[in-house]
Coordinates of N, CA and C in Angstrom, one line a residue:
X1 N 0.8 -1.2 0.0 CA 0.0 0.0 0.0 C 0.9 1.2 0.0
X2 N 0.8 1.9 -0.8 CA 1.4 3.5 -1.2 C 0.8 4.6 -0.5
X3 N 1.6 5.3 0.9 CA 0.9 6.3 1.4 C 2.0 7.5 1.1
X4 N 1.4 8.5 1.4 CA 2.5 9.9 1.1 C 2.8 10.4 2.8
X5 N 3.8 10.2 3.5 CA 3.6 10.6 4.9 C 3.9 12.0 4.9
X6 N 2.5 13.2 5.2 CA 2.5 14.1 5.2 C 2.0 14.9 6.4
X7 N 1.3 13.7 7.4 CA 0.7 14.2 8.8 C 1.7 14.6 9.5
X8 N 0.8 15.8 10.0 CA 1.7 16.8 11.4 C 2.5 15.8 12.3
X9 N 1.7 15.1 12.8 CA 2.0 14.2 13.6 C 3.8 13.8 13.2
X10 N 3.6 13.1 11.8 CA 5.0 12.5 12.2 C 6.3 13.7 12.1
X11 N 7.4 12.8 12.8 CA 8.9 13.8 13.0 C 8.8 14.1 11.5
X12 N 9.3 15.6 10.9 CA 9.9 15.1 9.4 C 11.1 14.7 9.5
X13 N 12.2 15.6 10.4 CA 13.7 14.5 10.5 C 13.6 13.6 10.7
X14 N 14.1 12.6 9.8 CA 14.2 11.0 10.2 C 15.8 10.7 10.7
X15 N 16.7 11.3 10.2 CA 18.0 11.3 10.4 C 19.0 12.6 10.5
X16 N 19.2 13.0 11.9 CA 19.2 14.5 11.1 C 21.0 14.5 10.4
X17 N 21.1 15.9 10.5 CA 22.5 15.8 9.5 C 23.9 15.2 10.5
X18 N 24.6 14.4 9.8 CA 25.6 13.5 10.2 C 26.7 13.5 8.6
X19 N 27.9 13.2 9.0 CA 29.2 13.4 7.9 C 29.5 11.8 7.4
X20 N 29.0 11.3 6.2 CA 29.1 10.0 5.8 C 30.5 10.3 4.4
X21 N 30.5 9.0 4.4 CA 31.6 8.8 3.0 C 31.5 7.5 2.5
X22 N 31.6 7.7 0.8 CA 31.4 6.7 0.1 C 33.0 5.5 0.0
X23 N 34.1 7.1 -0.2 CA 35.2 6.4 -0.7 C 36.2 6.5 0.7
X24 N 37.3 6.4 0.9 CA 38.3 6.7 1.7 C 38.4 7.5 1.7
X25 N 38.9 8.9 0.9 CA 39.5 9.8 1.4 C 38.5 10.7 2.1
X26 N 39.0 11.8 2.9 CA 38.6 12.6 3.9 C 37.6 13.9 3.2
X27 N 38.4 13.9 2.0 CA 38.0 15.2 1.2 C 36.6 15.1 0.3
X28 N 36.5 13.5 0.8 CA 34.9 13.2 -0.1 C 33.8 13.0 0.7
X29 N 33.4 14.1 2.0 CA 32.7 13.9 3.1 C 31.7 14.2 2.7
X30 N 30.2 14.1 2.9 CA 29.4 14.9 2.9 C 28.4 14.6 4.0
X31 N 28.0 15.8 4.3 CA 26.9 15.9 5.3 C 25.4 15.5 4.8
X32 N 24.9 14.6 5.4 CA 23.4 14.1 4.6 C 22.2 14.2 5.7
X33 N 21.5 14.0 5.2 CA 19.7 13.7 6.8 C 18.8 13.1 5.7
X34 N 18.2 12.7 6.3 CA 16.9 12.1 5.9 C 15.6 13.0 7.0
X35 N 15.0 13.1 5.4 CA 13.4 14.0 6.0 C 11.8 13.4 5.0
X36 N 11.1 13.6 5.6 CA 9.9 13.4 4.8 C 9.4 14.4 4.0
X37 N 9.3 14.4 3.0 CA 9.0 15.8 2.2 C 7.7 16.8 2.9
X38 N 8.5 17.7 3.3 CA 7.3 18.3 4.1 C 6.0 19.3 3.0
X39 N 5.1 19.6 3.5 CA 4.1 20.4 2.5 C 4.7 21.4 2.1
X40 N 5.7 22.2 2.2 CA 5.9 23.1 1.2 C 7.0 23.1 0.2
X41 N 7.6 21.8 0.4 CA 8.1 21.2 -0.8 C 7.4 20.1 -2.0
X42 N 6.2 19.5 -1.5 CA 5.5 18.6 -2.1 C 5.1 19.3 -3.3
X43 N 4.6 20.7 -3.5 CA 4.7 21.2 -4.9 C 5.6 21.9 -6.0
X44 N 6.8 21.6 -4.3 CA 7.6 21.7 -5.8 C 8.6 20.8 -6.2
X45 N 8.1 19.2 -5.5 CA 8.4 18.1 -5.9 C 7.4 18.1 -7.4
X46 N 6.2 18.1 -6.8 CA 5.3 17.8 -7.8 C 6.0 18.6 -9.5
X47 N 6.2 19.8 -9.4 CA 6.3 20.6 -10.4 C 8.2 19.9 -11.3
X48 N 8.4 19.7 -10.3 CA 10.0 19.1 -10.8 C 9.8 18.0 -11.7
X49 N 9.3 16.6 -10.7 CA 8.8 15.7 -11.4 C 7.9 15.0 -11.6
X50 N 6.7 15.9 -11.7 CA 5.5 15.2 -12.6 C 4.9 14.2 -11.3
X51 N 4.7 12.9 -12.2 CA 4.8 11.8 -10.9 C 5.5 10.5 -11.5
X52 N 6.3 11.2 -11.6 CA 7.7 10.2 -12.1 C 8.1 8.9 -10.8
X53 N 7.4 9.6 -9.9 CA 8.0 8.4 -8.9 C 6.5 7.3 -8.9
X54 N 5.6 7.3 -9.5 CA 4.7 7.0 -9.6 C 4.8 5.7 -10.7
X55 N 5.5 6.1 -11.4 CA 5.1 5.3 -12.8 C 6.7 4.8 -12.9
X56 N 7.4 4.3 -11.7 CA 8.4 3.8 -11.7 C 8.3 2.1 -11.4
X57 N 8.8 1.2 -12.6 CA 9.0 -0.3 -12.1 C 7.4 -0.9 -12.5
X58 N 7.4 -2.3 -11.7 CA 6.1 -2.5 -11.6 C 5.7 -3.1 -10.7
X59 N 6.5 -2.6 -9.4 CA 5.6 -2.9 -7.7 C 6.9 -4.6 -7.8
X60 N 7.2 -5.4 -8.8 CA 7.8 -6.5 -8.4 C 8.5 -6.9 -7.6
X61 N 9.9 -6.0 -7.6 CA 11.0 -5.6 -6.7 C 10.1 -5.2 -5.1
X62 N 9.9 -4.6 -5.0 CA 9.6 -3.7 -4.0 C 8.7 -5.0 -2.7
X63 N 9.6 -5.6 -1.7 CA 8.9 -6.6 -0.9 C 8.9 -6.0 0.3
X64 N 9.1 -5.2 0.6 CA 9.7 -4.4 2.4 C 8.2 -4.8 3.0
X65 N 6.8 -4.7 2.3 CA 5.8 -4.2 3.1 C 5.6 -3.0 3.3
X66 N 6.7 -2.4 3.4 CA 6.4 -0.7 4.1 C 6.0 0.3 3.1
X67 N 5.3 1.3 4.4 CA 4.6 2.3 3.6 C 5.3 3.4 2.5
X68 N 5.1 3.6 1.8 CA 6.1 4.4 0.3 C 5.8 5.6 0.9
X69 N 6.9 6.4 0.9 CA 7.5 7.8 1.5 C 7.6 8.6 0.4
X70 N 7.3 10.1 0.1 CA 8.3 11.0 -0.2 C 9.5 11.3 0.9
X71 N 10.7 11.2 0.3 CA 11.6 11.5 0.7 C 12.9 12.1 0.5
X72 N 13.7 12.9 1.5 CA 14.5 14.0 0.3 C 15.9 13.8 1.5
X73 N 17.1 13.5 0.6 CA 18.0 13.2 1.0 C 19.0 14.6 1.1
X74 N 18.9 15.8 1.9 CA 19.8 16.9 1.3 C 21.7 17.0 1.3
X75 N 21.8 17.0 1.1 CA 23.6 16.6 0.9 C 24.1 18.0 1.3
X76 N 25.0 18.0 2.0 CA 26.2 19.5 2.0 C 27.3 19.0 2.1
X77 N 28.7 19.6 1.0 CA 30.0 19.8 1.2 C 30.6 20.5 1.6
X78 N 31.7 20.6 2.3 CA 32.6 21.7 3.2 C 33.3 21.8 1.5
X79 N 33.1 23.2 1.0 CA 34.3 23.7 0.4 C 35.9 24.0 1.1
X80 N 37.2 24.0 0.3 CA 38.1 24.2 0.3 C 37.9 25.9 0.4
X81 N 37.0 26.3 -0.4 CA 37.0 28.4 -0.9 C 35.7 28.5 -1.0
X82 N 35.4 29.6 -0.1 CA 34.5 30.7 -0.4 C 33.7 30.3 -2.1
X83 N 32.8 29.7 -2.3 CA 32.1 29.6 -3.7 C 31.5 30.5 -4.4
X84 N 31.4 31.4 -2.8 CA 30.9 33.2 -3.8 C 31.8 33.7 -4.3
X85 N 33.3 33.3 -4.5 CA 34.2 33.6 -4.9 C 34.4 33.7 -6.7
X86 N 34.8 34.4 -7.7 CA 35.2 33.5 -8.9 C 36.6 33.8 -9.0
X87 N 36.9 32.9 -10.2 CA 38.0 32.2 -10.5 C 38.0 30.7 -10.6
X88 N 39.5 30.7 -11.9 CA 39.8 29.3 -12.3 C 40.0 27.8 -10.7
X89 N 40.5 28.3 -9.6 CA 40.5 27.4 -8.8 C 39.2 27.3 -8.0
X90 N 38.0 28.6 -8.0 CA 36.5 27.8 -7.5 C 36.4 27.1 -8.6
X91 N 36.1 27.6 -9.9 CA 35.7 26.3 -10.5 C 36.0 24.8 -10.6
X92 N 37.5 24.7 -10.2 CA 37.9 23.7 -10.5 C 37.8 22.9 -8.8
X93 N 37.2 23.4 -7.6 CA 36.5 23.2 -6.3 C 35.2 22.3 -6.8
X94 N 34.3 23.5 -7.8 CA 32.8 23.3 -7.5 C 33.1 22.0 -8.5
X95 N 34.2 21.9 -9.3 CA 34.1 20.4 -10.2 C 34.4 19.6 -9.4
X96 N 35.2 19.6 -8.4 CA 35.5 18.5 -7.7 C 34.3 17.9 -6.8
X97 N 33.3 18.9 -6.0 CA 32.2 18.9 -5.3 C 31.2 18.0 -5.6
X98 N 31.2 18.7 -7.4 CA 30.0 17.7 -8.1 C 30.7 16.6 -8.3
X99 N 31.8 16.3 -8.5 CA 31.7 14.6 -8.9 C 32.0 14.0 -7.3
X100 N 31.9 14.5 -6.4 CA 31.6 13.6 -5.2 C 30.2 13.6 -4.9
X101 N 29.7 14.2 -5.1 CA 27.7 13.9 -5.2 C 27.7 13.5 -6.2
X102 N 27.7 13.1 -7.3 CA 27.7 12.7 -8.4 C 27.6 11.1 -8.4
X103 N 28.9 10.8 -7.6 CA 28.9 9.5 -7.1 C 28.4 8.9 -5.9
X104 N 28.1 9.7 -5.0 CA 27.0 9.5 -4.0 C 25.3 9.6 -4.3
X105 N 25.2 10.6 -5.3 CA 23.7 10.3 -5.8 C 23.4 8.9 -6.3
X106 N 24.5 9.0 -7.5 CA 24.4 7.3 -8.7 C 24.0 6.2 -7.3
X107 N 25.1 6.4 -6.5 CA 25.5 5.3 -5.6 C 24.0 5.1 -4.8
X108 N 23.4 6.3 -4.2 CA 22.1 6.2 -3.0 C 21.2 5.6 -4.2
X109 N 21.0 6.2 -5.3 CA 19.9 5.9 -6.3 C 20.0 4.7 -7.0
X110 N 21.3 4.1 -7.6 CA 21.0 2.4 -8.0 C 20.9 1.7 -6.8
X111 N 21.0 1.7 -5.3 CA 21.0 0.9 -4.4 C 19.4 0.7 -4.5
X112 N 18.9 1.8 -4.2 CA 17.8 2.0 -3.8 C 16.6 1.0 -4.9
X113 N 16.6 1.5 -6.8 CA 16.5 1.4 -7.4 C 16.5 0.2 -8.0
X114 N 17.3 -0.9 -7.6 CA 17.6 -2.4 -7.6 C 16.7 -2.7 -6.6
X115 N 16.2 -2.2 -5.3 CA 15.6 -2.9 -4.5 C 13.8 -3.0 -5.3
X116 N 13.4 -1.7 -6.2 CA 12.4 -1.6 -6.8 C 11.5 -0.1 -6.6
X117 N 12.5 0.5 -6.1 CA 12.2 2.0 -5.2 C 12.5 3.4 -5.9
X118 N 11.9 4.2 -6.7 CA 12.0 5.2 -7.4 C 13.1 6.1 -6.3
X119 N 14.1 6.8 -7.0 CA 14.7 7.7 -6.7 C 15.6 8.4 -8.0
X120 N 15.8 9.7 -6.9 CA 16.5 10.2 -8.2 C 17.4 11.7 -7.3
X121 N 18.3 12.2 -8.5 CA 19.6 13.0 -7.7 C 19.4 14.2 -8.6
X122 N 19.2 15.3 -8.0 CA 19.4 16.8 -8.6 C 20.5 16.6 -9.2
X123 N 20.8 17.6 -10.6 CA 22.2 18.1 -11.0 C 22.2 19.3 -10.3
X124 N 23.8 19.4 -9.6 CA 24.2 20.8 -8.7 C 23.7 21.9 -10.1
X125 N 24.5 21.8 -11.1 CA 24.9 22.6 -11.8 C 23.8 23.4 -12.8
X126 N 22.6 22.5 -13.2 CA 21.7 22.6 -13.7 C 20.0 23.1 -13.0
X127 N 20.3 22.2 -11.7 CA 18.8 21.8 -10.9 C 17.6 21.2 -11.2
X128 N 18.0 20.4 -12.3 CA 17.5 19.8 -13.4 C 17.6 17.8 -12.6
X129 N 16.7 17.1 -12.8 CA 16.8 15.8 -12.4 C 18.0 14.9 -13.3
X130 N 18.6 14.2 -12.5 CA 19.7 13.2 -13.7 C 19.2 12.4 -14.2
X131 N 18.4 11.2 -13.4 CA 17.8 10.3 -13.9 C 16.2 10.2 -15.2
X132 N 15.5 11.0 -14.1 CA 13.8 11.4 -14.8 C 14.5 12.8 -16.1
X133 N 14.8 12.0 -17.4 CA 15.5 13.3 -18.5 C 14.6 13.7 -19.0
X134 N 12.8 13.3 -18.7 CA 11.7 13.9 -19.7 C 11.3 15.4 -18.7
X135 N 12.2 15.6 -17.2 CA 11.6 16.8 -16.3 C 12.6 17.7 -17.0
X136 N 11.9 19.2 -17.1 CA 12.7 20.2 -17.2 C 12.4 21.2 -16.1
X137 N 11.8 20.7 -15.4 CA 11.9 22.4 -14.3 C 12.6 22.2 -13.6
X138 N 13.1 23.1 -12.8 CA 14.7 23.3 -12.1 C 14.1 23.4 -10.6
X139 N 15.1 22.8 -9.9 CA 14.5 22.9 -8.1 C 15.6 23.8 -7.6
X140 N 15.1 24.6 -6.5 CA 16.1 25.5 -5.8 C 17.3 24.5 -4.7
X141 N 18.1 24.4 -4.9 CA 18.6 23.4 -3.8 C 18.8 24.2 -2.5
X142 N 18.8 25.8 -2.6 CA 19.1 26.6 -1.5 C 17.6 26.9 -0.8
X143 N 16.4 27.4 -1.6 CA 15.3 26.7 -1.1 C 14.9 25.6 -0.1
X144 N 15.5 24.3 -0.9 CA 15.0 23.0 -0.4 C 16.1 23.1 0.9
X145 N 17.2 23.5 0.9 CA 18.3 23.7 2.3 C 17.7 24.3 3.7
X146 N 17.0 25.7 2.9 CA 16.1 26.4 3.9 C 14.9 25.8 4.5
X147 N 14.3 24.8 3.5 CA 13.1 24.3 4.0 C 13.4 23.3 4.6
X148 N 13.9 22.2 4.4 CA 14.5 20.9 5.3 C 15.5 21.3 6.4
X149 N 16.4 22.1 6.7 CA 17.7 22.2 7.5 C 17.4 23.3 8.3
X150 N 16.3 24.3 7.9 CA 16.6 25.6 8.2 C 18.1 26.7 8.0
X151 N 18.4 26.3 7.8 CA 19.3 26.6 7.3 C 19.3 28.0 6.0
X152 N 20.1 29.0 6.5 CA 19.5 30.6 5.8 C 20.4 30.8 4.9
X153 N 20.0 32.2 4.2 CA 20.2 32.1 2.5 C 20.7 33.6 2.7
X154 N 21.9 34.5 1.8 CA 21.2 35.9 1.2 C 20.8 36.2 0.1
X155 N 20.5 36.9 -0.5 CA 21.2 37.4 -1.4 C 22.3 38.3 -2.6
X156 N 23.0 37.6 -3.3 CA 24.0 37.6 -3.7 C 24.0 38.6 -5.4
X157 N 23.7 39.3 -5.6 CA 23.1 39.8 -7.0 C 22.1 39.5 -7.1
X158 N 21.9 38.4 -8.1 CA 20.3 37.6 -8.6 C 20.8 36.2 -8.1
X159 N 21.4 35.9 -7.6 CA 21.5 34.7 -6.7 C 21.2 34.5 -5.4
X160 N 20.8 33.9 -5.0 CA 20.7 33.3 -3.2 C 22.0 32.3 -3.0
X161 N 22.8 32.7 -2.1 CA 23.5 31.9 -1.5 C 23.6 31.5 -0.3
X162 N 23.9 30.2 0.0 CA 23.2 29.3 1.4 C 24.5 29.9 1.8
X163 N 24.0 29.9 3.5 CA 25.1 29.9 4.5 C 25.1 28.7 5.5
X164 N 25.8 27.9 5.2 CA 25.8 26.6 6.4 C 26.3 27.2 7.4
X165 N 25.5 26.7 9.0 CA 25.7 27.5 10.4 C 27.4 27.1 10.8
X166 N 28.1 26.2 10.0 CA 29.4 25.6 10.5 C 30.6 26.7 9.4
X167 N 29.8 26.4 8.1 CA 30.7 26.5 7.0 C 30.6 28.0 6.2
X168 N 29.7 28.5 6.7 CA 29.6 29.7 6.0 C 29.0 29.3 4.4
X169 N 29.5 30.6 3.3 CA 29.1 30.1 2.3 C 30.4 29.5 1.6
X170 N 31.0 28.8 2.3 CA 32.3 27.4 1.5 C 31.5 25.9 1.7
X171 N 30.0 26.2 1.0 CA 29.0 25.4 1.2 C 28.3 24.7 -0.4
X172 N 28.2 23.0 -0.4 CA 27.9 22.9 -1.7 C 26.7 22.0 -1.5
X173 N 25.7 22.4 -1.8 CA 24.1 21.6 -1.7 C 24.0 20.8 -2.7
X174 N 23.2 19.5 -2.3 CA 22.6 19.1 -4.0 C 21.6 17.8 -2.8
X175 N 20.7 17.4 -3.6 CA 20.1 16.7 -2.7 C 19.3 15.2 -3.8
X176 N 18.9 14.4 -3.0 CA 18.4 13.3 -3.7 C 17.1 12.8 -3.0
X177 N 16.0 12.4 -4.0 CA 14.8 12.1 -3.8 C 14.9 10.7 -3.7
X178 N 13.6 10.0 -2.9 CA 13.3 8.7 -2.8 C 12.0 8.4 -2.7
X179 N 11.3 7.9 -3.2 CA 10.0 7.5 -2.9 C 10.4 6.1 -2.6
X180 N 9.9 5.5 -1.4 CA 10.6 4.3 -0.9 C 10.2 4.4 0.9
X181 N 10.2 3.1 1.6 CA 10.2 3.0 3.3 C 10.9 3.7 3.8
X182 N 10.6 4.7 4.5 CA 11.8 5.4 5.2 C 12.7 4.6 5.7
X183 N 12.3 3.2 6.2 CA 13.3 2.7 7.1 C 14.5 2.3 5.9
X184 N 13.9 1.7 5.1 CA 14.8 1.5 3.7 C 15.9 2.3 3.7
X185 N 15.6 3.4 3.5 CA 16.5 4.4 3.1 C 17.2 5.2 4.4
X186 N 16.6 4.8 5.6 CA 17.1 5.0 6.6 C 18.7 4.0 6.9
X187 N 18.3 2.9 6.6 CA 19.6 1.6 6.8 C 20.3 1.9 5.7
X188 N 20.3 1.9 4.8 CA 21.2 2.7 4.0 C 22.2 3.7 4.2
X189 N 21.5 4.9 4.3 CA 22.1 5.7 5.2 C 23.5 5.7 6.6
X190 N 22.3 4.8 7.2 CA 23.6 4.4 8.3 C 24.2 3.4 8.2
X191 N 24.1 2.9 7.4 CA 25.4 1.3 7.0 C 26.6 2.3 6.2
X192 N 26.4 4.1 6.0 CA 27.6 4.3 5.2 C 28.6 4.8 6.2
X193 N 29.8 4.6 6.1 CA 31.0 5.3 6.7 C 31.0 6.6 7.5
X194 N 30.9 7.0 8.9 CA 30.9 8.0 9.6 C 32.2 8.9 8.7
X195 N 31.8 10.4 8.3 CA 33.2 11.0 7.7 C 33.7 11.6 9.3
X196 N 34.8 12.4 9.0 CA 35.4 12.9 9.8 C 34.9 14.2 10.2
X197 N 34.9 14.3 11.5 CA 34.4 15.8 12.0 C 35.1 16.8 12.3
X198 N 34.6 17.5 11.5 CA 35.6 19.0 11.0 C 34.9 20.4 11.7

């Protein structure tokens, strides 16, 4: 049975933010939580992807029992530099950023995805979905920061740039969806490598 857990009632933190790592090195940390999509992201889940998590698989995979979640995985990296900064070495930072979410999205989302469980990973760079390629509307990842983490914003010209309460803005967002058991995606989560605390 497919519910959307949207009541007041439940926590939306399921896991709050903690420093995991895919690979060995120290430099590929990221900060993640698990939350339940709360109502003022649900439209602009909806508006991102349709109901793409809807028309995913055909129920076969999927044996947990458990009730199907929106759910939104937010990611932060500690930059090396100030990212409101420019120049050839932020770029060559925010490249490095993205291909460590890059491989932690692929990585959360074929896990998940093998089990029979829709999911999918923002592009930092675009805000555009990687997987679902028929969505074109863009999600705010500094938005979705402020609305899951609380976590505050200014702005920057015609930009909003997040300030993590640790990191200032040497801060890189990107986040990944799941429609799936929270607990699912909860063990997940914590079967990955504690990073180092900085």
């Amino acid at each position: 049975m497919a519910t959307i857990q949207t009541d007041a009632a439940v926590k939306p933190t399921i896991i709050p933010p903690r420093l995991v790592r895919i690979k060995e090195s120290k430099d590929d940390d990221l900060e993640c939580s698990l939350h339940y999509l709360p109502k003022p992201l649900l439209r602009e889940f909806g508006h991102v992807f349709n109901d793409e998590h809807l028309k995913f698989g055909d129920g076969s995979l999927n044996s947990s029992g458990g009730d199907l979640s929106l759910l939104a995985v937010p990611t932060n990296q500690r930059a090396r530099e100030d990212l409101v900064a420019v120049g050839d070495h932020i770029e060559a930072e925010k490249d490095r950023l993205l291909n460590v979410f890059l491989d932690f999205g692929k990585y959360i989302c074929e896990n998940l995805r093998s089990k029979g469980y829709w999911s999918d990973y923002i592009d930092p760079c675009s805000g555009l979905p990687m997987i679902c390629l028929n969505c074109n509307k863009v999600y705010s990842e500094v938005d979705g920061m402020e609305c899951l983490l609380n976590y505050k914003a200014h702005n920057a010209g015609f930009c909003k740039v997040l300030m993590h309460p640790k990191w200032g803005s040497a801060v890189y967002p990107a986040t990944i969806f799941a429609y799936a058991p929270a607990e699912v995606v909860k063990s997940l989560i914590e079967a990955l490598p504690a990073g180092s605390s900085v």
